[in-house]
mmCIF file of C-alpha atoms in Angstrom:
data_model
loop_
_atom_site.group_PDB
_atom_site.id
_atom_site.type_symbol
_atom_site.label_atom_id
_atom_site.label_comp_id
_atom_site.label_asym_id
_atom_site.label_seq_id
_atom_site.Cartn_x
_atom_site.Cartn_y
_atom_site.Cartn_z
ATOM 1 C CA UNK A 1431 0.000 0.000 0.000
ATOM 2 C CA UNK A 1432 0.828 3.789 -0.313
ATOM 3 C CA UNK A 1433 -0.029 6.497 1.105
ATOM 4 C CA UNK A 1434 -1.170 9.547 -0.926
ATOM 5 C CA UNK A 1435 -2.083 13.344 0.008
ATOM 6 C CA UNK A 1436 -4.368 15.550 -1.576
ATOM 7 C CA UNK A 1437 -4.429 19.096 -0.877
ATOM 8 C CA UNK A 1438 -6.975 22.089 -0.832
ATOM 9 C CA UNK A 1439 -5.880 25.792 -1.143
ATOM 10 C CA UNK A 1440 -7.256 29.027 -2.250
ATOM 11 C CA UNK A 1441 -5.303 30.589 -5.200
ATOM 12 C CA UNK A 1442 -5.323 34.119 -6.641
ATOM 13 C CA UNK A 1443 -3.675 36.073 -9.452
ATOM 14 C CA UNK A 1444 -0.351 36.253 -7.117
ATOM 15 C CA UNK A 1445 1.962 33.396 -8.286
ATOM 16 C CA UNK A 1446 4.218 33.757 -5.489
ATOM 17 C CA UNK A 1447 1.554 33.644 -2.212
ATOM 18 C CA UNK A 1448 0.205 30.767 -4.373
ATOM 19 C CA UNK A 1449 3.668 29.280 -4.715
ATOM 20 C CA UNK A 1450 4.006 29.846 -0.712
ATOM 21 C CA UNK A 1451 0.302 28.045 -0.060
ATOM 22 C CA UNK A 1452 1.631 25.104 -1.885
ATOM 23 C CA UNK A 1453 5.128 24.600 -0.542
ATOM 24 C CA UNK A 1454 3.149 24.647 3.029
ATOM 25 C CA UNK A 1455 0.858 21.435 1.313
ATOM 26 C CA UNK A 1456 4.325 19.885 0.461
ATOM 27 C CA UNK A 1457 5.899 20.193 3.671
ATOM 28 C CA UNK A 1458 2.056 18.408 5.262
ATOM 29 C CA UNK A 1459 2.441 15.922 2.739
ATOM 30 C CA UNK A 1460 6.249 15.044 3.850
ATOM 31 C CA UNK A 1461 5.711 15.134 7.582
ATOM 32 C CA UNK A 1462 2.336 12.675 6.870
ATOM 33 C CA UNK A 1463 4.817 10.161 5.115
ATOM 34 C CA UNK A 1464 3.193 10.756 1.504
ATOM 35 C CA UNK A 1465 4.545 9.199 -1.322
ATOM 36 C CA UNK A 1466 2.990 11.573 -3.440
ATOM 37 C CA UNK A 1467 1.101 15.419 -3.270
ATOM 38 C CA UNK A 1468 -1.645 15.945 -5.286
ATOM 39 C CA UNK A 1469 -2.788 19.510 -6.107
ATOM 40 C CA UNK A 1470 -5.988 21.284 -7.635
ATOM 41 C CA UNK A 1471 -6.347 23.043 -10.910
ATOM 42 C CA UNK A 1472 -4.841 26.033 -11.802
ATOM 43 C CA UNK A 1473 -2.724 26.072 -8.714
ATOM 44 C CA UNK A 1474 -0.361 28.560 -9.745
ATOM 45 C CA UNK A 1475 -3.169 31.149 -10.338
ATOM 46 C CA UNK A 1476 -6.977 32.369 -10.550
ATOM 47 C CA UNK A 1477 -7.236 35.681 -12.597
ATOM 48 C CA UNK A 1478 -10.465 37.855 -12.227
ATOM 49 C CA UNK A 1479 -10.948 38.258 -16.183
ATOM 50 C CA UNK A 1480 -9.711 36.026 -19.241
ATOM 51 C CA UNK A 1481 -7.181 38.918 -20.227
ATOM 52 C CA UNK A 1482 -5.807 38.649 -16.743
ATOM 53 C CA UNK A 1483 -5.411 34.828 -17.483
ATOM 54 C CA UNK A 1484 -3.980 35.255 -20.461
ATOM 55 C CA UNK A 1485 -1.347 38.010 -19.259
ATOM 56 C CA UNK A 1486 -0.657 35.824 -16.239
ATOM 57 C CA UNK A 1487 0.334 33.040 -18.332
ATOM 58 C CA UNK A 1488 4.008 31.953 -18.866
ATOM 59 C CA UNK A 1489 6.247 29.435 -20.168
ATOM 60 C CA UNK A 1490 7.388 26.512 -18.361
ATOM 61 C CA UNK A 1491 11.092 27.784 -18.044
ATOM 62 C CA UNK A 1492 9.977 30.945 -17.052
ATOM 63 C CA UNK A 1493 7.278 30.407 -14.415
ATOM 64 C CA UNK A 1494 8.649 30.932 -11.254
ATOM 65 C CA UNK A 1495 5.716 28.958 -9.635
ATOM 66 C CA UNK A 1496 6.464 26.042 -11.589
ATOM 67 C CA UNK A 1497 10.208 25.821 -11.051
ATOM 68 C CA UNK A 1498 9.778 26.511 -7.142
ATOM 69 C CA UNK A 1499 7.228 23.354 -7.381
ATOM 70 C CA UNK A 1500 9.859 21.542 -9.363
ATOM 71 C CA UNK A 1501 12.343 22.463 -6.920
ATOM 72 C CA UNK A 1502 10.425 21.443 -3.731
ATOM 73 C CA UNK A 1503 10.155 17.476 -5.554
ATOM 74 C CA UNK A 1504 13.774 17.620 -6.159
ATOM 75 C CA UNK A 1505 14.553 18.121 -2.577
ATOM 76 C CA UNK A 1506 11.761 16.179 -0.800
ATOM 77 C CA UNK A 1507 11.442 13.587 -3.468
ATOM 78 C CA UNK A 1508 8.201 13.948 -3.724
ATOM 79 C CA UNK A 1509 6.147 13.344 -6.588
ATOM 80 C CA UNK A 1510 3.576 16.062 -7.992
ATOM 81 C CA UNK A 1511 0.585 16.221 -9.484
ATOM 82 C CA UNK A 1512 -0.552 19.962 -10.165
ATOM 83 C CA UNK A 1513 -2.367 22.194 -12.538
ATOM 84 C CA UNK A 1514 -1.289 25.209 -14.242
ATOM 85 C CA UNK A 1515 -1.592 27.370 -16.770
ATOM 86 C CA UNK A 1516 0.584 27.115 -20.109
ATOM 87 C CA UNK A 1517 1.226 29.790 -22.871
ATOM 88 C CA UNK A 1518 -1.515 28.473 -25.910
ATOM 89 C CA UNK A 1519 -0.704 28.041 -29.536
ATOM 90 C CA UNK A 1520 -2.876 31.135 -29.948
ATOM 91 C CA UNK A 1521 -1.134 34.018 -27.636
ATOM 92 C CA UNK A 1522 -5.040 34.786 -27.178
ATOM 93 C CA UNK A 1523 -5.076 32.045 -24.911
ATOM 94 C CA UNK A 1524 -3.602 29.280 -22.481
ATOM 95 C CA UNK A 1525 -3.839 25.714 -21.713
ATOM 96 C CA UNK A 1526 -4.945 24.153 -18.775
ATOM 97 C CA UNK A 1527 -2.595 21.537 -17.703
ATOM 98 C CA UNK A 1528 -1.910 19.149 -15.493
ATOM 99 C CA UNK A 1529 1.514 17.970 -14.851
ATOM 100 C CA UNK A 1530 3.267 14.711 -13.002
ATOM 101 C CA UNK A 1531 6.395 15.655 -12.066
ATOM 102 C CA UNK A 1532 8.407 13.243 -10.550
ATOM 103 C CA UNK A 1533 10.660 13.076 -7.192
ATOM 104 C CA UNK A 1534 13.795 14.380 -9.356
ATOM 105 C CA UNK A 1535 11.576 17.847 -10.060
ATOM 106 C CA UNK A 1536 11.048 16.702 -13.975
ATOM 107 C CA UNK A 1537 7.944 17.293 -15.786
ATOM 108 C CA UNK A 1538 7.347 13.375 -16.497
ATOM 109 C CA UNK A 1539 3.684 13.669 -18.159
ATOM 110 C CA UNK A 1540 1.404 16.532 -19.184
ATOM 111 C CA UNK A 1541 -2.367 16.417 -19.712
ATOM 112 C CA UNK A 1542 -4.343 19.492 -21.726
ATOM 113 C CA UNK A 1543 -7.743 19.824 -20.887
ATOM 114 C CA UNK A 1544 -10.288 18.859 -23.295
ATOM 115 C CA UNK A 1545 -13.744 19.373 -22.094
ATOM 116 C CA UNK A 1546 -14.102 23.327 -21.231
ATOM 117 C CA UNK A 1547 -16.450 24.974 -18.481
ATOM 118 C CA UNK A 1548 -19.062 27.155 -20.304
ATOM 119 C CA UNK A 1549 -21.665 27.635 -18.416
ATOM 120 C CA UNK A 1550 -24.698 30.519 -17.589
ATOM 121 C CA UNK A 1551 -25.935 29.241 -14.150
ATOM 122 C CA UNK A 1552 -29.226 31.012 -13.419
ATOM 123 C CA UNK A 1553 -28.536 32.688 -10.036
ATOM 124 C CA UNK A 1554 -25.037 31.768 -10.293
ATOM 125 C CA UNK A 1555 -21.874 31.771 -11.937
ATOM 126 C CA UNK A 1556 -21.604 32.775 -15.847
ATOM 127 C CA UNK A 1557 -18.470 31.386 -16.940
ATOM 128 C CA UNK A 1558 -17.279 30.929 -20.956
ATOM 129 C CA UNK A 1559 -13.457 29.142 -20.096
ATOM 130 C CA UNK A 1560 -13.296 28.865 -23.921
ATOM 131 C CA UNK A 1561 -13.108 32.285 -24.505
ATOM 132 C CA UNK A 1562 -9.806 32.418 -23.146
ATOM 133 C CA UNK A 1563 -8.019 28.664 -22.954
ATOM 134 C CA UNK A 1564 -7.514 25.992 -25.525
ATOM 135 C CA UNK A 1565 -8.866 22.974 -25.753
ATOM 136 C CA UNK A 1566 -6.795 19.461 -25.402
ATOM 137 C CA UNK A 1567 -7.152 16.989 -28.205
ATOM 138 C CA UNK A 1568 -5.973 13.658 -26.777
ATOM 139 C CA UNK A 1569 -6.939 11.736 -23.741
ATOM 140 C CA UNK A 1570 -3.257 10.177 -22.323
ATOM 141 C CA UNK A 1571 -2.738 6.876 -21.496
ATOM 142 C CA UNK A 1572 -2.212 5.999 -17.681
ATOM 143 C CA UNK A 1573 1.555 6.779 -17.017
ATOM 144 C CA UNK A 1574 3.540 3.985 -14.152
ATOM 145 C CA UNK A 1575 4.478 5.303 -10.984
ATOM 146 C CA UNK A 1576 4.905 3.707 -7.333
ATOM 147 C CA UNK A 1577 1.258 4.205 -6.896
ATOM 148 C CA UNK A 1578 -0.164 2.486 -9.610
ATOM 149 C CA UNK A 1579 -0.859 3.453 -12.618
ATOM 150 C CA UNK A 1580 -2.171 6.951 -12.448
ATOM 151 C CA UNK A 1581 -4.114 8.840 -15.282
ATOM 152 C CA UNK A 1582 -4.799 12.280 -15.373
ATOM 153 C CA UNK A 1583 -8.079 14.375 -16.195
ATOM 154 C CA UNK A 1584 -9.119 17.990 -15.701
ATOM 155 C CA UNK A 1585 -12.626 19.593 -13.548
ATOM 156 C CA UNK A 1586 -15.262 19.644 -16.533
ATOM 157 C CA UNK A 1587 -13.996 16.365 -17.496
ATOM 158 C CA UNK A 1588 -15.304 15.347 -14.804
ATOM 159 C CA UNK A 1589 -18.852 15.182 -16.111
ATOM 160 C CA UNK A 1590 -18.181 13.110 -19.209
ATOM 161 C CA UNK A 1591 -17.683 9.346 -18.320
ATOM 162 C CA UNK A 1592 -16.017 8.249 -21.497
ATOM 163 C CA UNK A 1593 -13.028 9.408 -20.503
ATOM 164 C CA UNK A 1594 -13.151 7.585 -17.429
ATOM 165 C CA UNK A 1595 -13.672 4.144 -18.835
ATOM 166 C CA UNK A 1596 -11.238 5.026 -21.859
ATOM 167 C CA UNK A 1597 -8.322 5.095 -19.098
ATOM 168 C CA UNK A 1598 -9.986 1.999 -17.164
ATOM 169 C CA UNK A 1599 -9.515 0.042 -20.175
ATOM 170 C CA UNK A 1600 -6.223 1.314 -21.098
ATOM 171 C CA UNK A 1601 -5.286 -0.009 -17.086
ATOM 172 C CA UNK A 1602 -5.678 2.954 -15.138
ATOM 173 C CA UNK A 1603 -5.787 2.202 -11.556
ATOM 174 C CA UNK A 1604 -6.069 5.898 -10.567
ATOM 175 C CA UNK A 1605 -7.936 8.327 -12.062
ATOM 176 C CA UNK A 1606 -7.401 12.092 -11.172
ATOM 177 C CA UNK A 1607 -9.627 15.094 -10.782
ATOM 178 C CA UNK A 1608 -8.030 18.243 -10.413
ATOM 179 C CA UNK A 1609 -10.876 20.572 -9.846
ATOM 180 C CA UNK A 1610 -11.814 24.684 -8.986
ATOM 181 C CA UNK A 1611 -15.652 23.397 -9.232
ATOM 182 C CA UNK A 1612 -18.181 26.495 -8.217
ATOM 183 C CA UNK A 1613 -20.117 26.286 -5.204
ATOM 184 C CA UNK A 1614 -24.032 25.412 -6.987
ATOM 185 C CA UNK A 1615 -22.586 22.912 -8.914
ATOM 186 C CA UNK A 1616 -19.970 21.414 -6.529
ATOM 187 C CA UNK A 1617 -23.244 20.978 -3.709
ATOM 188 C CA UNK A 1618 -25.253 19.408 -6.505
ATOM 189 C CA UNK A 1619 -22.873 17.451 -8.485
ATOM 190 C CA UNK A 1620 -19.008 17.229 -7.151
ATOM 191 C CA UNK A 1621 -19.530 13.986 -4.887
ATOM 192 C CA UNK A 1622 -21.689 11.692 -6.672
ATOM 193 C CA UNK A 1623 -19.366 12.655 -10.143
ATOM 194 C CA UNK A 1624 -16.564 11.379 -8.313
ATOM 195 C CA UNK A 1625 -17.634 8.325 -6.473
ATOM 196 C CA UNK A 1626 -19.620 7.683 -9.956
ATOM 197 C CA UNK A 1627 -16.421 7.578 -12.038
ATOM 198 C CA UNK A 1628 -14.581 5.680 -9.511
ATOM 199 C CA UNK A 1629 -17.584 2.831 -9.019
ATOM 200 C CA UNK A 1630 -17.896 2.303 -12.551
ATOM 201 C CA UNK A 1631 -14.157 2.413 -13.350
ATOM 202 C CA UNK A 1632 -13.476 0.590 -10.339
ATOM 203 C CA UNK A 1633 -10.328 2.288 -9.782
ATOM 204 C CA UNK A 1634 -9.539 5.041 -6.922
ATOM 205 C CA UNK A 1635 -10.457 8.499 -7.337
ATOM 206 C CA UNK A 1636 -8.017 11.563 -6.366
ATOM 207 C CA UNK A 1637 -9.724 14.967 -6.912
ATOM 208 C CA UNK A 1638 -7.604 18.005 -5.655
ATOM 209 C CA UNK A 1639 -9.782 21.096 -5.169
ATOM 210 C CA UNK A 1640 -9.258 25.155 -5.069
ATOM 211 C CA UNK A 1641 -11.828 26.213 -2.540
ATOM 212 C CA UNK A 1642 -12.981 29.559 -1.039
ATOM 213 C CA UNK A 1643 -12.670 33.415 -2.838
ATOM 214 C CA UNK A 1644 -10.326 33.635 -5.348
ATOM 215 C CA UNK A 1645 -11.773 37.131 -6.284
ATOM 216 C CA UNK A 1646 -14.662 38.975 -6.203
ATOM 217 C CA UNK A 1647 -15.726 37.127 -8.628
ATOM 218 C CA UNK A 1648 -14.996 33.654 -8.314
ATOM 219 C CA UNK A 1649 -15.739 31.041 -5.153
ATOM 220 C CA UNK A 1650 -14.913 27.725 -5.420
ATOM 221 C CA UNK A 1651 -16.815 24.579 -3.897
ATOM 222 C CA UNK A 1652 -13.468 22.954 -1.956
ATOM 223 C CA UNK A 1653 -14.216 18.962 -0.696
ATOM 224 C CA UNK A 1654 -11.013 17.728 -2.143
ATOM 225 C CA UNK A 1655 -11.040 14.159 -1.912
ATOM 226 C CA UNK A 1656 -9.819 10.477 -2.131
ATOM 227 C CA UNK A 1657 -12.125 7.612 -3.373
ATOM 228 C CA UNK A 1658 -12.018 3.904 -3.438
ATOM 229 C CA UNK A 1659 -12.861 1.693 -6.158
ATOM 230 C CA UNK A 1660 -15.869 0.627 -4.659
ATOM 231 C CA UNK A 1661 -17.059 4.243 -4.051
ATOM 232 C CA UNK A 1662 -15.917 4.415 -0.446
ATOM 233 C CA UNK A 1663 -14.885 8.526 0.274
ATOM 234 C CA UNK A 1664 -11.796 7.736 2.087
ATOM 235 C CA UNK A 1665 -10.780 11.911 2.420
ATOM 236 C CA UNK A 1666 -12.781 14.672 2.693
ATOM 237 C CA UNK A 1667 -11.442 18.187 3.158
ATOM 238 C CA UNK A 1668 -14.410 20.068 3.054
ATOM 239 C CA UNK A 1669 -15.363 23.868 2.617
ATOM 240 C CA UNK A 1670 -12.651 25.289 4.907
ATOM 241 C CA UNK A 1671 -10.852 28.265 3.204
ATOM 242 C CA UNK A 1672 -8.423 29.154 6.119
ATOM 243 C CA UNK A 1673 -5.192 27.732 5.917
ATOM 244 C CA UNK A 1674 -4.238 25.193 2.839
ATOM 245 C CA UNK A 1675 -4.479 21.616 3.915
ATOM 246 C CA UNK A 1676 -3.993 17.861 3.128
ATOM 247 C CA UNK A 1677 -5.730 14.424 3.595
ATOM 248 C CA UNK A 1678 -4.407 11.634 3.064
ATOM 249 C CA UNK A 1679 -5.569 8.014 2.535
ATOM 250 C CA UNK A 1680 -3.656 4.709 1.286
ATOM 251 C CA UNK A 1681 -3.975 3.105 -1.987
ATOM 252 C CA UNK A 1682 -4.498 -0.379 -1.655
ATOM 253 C CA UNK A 1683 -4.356 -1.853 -5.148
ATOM 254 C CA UNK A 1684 -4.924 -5.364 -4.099
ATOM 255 C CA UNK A 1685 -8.177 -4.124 -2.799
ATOM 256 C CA UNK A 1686 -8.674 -2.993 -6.424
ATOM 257 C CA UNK A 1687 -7.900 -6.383 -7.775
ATOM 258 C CA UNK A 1688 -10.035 -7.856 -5.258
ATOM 259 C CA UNK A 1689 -13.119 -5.884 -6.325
ATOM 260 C CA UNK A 1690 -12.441 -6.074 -10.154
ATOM 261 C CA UNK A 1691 -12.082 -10.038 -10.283
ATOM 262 C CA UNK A 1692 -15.042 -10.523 -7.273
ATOM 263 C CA UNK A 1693 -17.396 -7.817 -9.740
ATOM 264 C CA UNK A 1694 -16.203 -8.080 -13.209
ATOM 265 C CA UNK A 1695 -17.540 -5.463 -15.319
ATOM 266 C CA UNK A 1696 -17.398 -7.169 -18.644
ATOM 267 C CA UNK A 1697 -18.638 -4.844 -21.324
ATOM 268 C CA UNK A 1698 -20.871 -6.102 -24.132
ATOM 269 C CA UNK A 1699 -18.942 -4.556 -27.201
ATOM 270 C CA UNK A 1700 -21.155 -6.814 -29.584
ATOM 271 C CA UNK A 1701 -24.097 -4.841 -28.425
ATOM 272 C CA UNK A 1702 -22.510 -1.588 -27.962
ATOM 273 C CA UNK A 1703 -18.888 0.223 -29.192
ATOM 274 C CA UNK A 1704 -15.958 0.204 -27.013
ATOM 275 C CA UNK A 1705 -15.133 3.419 -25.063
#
């Protein structure tokens, strides 16, 4: 078994107090004895406006967020899983990654986004994340690690299951979430997505969340947490937006064998197309 943290923090448009908020959630994760950190979406910033998102926006060499986060695996050895924001194709807009990178500080895997949050909530949020970010193209195969094998997703993605059983079949055993859900639709939707895509996957669940204000603006729903393959929430962080925090929970991937071979889920391809 290993044990695995996910952490919860509030970011803004400053790269450097976000930088500081996350080094905190690596030294948690190091004094808890993970073997890995696992961070929300857009860690490295939340802009109030899509020009502010696009201005923010830097290269990977020259993000100083990015290379302290690189720097902090190096020394700890301490694998991360983070998103961030990466200068686009278009230089009217950025990509919404997530990145491994690995207990030597390198960038070992990178995931782009492909599903995008547009939205017009009545009462709540109105938010077009296409106006200013490209969208991804390719769902990546699950990458090897001590954990497992871990595959990576993004929020929205969230609410479309074929990418879920796409990485199942291609022998995920972790599936990850990083998320900055809203509040209506995190209290509606966030926890039954999750334990969803990890029930019908059978595989565990890690979803990283941003919670609290970001701006005036923008509030996000928080609950960061670790799921079993049978659905079980092992980690919870809740709604807290004080100081950034980690749970932590073990993976146990004989309990995953157990659980695929006792339930298999055999799919009925003559009947229906492969996902």
């Amino acid at each position: 078994m290993a044990l695995v943290a996910v952490g919860q923090l509030t970011s803004t448009a400053s790269m450097a107090n976000n930088l500081r908020q996350c080094q905190l959630l690596v030294k948690k994760a190091v004094r808890a004895g993970a073997r890995a950190l696992f961070l929300p979406e857009a860690s490295d910033y939340i802009a109030s406006s899509g020009e502010e998102t696009i201005s923010l926006a830097k290269s990977a060499q020259e993000s100083e967020f990015l290379v302290g986060l690189q720097e902090e695996a190096r020394r700890e050895k301490l694998p991360i899983h983070v998103g961030i924001h990466e200068l686009g194709q278009d230089s009217r807009k950025v990509k919404n990654t997530v990145l491994w990178i690995d207990e030597h500080g390198e960038i070992a895997q990178r995931y782009q986004k492909i599903h995008l949050f547009d939205v017009d909530i009545k009462d709540g949020p109105v938010l077009k994340e296409s106006n200013s970010v490209e969208r991804g193209s390719q769902i990546l195969p699950p990458f090897s690690t001590t954990l497992g094998k871990v595959a990576s997703t993004i929020c929205f993605d969230l609410r479309f299951p074929e990418i879920s059983l796409a990485l199942k079949r291609q022998g995920a055993d972790i599936i990850t979430f990083p998320s900055a859900f809203t509040v209506p639709t995190g209290k509606a939707h966030w926890e039954i997505l999750l334990r969803a895509r990890a029930i019908e996957t059978q595989s565990y669940v890690i979803a990283a969340a941003q919670v609290g204000r970001h701006n005036e603006k923008r509030v996000s729903y928080g609950h960061s947490m670790i799921i079993d393959p049978w659905g079980t929430v092992l980690a919870d962080l809740g709604s807290n937006d004080g100081e950034p925090e980690i749970a932590t929970a073990e993976i146990d991937l004989e309990l995953l064998k157990k659980i695929r071979r006792e339930m298999p889920l055999s799919r009925r391809t003559d009947v229906y197309p492969e996902v």
